[in-house]
Coordinates of C-alpha atoms in Angstrom, one line a residue:
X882 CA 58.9 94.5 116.7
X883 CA 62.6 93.5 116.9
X884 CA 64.8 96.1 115.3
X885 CA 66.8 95.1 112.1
X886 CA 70.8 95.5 113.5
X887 CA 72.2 93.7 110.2
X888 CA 73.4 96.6 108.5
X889 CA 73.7 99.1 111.5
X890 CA 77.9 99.6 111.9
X891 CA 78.3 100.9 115.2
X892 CA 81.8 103.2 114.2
X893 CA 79.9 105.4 111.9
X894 CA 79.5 108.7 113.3
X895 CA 75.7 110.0 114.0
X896 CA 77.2 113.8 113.0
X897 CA 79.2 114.5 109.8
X898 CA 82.2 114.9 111.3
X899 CA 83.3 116.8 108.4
X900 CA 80.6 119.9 109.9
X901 CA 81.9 121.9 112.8
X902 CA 78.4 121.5 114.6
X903 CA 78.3 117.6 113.8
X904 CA 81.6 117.4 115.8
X905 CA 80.1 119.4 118.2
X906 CA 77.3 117.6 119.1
X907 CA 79.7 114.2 118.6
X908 CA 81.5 115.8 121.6
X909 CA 78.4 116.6 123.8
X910 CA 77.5 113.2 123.4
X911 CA 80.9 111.9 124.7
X912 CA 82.1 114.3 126.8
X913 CA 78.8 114.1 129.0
X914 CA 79.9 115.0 132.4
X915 CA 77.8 112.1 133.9
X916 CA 79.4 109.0 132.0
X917 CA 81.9 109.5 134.9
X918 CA 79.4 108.2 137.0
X919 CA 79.2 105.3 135.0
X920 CA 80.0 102.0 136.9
X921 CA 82.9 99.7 135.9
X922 CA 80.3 97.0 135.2
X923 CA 78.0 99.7 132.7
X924 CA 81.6 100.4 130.9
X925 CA 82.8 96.7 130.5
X926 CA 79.1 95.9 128.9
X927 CA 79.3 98.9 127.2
X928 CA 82.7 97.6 125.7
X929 CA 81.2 94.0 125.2
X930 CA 78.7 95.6 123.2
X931 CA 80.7 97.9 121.2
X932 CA 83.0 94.7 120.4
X933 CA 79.9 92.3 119.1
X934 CA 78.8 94.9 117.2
X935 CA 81.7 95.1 115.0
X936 CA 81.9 91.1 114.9
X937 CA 78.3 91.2 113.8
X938 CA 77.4 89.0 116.8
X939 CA 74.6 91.4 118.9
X940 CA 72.4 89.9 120.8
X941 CA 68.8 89.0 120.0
X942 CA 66.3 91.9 121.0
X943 CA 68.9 94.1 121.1
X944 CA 67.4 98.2 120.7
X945 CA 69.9 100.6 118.7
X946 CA 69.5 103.0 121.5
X947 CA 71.1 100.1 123.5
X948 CA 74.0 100.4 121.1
X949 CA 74.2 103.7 121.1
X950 CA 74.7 104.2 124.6
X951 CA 76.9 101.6 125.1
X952 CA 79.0 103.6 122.2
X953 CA 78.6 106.8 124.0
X954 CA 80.2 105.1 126.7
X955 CA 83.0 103.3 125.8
X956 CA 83.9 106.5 123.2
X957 CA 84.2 108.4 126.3
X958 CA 86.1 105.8 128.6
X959 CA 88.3 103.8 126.4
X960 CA 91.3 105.1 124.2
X961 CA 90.4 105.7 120.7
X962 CA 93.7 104.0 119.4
X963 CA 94.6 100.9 122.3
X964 CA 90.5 100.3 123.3
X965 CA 92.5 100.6 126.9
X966 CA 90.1 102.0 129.6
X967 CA 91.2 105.5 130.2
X968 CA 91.7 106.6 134.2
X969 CA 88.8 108.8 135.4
X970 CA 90.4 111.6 136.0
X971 CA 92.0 112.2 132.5
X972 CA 89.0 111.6 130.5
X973 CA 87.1 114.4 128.9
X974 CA 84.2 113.7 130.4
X975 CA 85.6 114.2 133.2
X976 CA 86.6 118.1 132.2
X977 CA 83.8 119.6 133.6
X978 CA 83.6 118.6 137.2
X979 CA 87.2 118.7 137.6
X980 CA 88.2 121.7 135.8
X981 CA 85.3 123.6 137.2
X982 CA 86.9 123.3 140.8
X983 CA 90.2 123.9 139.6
X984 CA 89.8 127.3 137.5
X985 CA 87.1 128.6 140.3
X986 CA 89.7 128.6 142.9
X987 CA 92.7 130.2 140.8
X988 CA 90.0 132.6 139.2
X989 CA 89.2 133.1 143.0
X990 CA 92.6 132.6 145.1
X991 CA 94.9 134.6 143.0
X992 CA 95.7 137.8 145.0
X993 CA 98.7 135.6 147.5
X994 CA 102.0 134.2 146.3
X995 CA 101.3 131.0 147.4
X996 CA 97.6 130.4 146.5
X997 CA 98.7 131.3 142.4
X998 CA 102.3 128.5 143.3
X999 CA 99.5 126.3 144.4
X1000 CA 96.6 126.5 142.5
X1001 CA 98.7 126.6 139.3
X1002 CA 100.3 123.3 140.5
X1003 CA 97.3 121.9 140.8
X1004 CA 96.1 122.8 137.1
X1005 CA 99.5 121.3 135.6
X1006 CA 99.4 118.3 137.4
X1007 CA 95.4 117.6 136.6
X1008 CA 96.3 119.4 132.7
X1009 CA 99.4 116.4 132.5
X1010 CA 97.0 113.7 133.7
X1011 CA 94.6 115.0 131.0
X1012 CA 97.6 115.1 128.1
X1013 CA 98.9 111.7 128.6
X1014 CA 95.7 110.3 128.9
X1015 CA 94.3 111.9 125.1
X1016 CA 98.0 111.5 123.8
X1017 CA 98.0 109.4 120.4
X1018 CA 98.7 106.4 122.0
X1019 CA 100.8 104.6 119.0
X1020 CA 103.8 106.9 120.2
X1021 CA 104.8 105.7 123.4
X1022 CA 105.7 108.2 126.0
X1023 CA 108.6 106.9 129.1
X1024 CA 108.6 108.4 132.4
X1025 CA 111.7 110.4 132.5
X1026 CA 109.5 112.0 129.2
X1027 CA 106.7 112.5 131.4
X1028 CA 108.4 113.5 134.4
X1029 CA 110.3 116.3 132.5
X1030 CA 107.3 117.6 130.7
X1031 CA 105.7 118.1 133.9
X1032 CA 108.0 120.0 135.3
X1033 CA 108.3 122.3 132.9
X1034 CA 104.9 123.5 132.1
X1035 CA 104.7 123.3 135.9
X1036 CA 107.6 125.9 136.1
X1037 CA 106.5 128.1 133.2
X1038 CA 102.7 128.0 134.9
X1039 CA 104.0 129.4 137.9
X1040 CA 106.8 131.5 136.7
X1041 CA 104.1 133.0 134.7
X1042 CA 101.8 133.5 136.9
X1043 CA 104.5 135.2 139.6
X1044 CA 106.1 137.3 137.3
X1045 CA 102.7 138.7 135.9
X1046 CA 101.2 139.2 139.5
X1047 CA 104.6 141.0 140.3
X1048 CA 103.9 143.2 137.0
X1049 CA 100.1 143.6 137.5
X1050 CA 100.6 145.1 141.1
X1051 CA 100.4 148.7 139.9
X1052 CA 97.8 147.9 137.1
X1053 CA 93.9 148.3 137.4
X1054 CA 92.6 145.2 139.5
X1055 CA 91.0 143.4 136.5
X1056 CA 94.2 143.0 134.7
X1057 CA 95.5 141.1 138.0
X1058 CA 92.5 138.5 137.6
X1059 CA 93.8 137.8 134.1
X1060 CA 97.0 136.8 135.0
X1061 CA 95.4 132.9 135.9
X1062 CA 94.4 132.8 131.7
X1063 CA 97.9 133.6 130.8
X1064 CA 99.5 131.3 133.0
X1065 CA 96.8 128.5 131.8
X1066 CA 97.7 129.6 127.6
X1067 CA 101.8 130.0 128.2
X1068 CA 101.5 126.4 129.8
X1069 CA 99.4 124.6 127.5
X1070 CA 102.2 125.8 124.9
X1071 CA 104.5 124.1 126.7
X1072 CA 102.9 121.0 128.7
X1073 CA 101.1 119.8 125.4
X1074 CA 104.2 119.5 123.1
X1075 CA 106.6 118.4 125.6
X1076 CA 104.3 115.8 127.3
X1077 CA 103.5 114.2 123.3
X1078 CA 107.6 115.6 121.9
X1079 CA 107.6 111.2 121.1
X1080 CA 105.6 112.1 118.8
X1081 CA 107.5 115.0 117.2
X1082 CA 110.9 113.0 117.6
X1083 CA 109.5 110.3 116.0
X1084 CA 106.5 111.1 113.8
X1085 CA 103.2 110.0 114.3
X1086 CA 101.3 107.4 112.6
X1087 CA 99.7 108.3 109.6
X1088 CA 97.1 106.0 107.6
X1089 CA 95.1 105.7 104.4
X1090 CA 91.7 106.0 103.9
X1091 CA 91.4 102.3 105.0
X1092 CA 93.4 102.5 107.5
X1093 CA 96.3 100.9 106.5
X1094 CA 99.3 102.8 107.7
X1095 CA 101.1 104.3 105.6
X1096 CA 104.6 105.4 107.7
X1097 CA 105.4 108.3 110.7
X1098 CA 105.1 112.0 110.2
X1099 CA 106.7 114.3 112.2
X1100 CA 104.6 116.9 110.3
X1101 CA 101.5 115.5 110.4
X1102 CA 102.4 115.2 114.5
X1103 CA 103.1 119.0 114.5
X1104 CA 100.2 119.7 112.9
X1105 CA 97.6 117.5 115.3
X1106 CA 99.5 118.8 118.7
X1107 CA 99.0 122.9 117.5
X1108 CA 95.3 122.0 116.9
X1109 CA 95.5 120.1 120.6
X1110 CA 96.9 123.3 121.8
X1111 CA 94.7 126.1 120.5
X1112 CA 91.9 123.9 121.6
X1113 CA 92.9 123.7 125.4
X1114 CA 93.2 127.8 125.0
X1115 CA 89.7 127.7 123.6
X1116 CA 88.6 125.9 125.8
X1117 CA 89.9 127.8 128.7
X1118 CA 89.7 131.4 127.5
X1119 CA 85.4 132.7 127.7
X1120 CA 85.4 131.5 131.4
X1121 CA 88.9 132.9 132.6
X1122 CA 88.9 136.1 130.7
X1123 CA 85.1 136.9 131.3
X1124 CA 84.0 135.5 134.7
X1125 CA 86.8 137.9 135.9
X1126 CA 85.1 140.8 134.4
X1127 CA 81.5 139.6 136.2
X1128 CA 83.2 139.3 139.5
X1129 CA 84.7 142.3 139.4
X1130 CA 81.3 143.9 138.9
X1131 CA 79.6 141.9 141.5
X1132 CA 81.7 142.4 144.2
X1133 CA 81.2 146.0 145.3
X1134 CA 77.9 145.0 145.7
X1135 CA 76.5 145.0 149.2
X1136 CA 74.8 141.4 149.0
X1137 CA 78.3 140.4 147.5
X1138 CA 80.5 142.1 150.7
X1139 CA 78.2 140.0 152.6
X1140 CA 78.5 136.7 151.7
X1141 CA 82.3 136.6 151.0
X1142 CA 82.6 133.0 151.9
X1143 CA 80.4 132.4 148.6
X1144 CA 82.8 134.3 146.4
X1145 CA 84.7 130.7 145.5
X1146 CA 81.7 128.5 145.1
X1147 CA 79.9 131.0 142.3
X1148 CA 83.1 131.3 140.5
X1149 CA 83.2 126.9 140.3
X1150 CA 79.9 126.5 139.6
X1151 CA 79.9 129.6 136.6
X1152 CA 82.8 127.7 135.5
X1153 CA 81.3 124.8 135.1
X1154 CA 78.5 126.6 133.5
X1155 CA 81.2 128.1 131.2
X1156 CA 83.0 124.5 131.0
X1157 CA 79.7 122.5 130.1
X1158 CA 79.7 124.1 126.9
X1159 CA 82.8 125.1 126.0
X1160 CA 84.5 121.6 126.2
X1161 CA 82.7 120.2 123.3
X1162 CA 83.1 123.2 121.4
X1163 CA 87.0 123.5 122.0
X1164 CA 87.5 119.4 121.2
X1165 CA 84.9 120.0 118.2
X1166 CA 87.2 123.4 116.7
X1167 CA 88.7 120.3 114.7
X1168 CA 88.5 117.0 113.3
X1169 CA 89.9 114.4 115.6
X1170 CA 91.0 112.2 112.5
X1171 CA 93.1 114.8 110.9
X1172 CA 93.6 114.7 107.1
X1173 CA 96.5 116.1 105.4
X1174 CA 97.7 115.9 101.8
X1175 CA 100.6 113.5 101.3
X1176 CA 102.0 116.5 99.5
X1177 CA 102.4 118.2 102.7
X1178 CA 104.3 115.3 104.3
X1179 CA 108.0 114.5 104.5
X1180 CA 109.7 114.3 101.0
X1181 CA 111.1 110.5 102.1
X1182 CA 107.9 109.9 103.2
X1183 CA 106.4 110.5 100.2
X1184 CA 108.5 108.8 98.0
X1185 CA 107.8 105.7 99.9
X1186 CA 103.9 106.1 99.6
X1187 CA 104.3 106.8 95.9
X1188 CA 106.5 103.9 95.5
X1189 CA 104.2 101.7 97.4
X1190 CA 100.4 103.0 96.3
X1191 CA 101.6 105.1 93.3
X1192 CA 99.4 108.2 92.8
X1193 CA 96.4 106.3 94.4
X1194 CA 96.6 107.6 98.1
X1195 CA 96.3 111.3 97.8
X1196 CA 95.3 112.0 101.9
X1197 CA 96.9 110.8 105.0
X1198 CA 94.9 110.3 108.4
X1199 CA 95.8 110.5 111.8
X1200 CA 94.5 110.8 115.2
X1201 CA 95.7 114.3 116.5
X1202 CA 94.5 113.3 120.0
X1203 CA 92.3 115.6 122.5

């Protein structure tokens, strides 16, 4: 028996996205580590799809679990605000397997100067990648933007890093494998804001209830870029500050002294372990559509909604970005 699509609107979320869990399980959906595998062809049907849908033009015999799928998919390869197809390697599906390598090696390769210059290099170029990719897209960023941004989280990473593993020579060996996680935090304060500052020059755009914008709020952008930074923290801290303290138990161990070569490999694939969950978590800590009173906006800003909707729009929406 054919399924009855006339009323099914593929946008509406499956979870209450109002719920802390229904945003997390909207984010284990999208954030699946193997829609990367997904082939150009699966994500242009899967954007075809998505796009009838909405014109009410889906094709006979079509299942709901068709649509769904082909949702899951373009929500985790195209950008929520253009519908551009997002670059592989910035997607947050893509999360897992990548930041799984990365934080193994500078959990692992932390002890040399130039294995904590390189490794943090690596993060803040794959961590700026990530940012522009998930920036609010209606502010656009230029390259000299990007460029600078870049190389200053970059510099604070490893000026970080250096100075801590200078500090943390004398200290008990555990505080020196923590010295990675406060490199990761003291960048992500930096990268995040200064890679999406457009957006707090400018204001971002903010929107009824309808969707019909409303003006630019450099509040409302300050707002959704904190959230976008405590996140990334989140997201990084469990694995960074407590595979350090497993390693450092496992070591001593004969079978451990043994098989040294192994050392890196456990500590990628207990960060992916570590990753796999806490991805979805971190992106689900908030709503991605942020709503904020119109109270809390700019003064001038608020005159002109008043003068334009009267007391009818109370809320403001934005998208704060991942």
């Amino acid at each position: 028996m054919e399924a009855d699509l006339s009323g099914f609107n593929i946008d509406a979320p499956r979870w209450d996205q109002r719920m802390f869990l229904g945003r997390v399980k909207h984010f284990f959906n999208i954030t699946d580590p193997r829609t990367v595998f997904a082939s150009e062809q699966e994500l242009d049907w899967a954007k075809a799809m998505v796009e009838k849908s909405r014109m009410g033009l889906v094709p006979p015999g079509t299942q709901v679990e068709q649509l769904l799928y082909a949702k899951k998919l373009y929500d985790s390869a195209f950008h929520p605000d253009t519908g551009e197809k997002m670059n592989v390697i910035g997607r947050m599906s893509f999360q897992v397997p990548g930041g799984m390598i990365i934080t193994g090696f500078m959990l692992q390769f932390y002890r040399t100067m130039p294995a904590v210059i390189f490794w943090q290099w690596v993060n803040q170029s794959f961590n700026a990648l990530v940012n522009y990719t998930n920036r609010n897209a209606a502010s656009p960023t230029s390259v000299r933007q990007m460029a600078l941004s870049y190389f200053t989280a970059t510099t604070t990473a490893v000026a970080t890093a250096v100075g801590m593993n200078m500090w943390t020579k004398r200290a008990p060996p555990l505080v020196a494998r923590w010295v990675p996680f406060a490199a990761v935090a003291a960048a992500n304060c930096v990268n995040i804001p200064m890679m999406r500052q457009q957006e707090l020059i400018q204001g971002i755009c903010v929107k009824d209830r309808d969707q019909n914008e409303l003006g630019h709020s450099q509040r409302a952008a300050a707002v959704g870029i904190t959230q976008v930074v405590i996140s990334r923290i989140t997201m990084a801290a469990p694995g960074m500050i407590l595979l350090p303290v497993v390693m450092e138990r496992l070591e001593p161990l004969r079978l451990m002294k043994k098989v040294r070569v192994l050392h890196a490999p456990l500590q990628v694939l207990l960060c992916g372990c570590f990753l796999l969950f806490m991805v979805p978590v971190a992106c689900g800590l908030f709503p991605q559509e942020c709503e904020l009173p119109v109270s809390y906006l700019e003064p001038e800003l608020q005159d002109t909604i008043k003068a334009k909707h009267g007391e009818r729009v109370l809320f403001a929406y934005f998208n704060k970005g991942l």
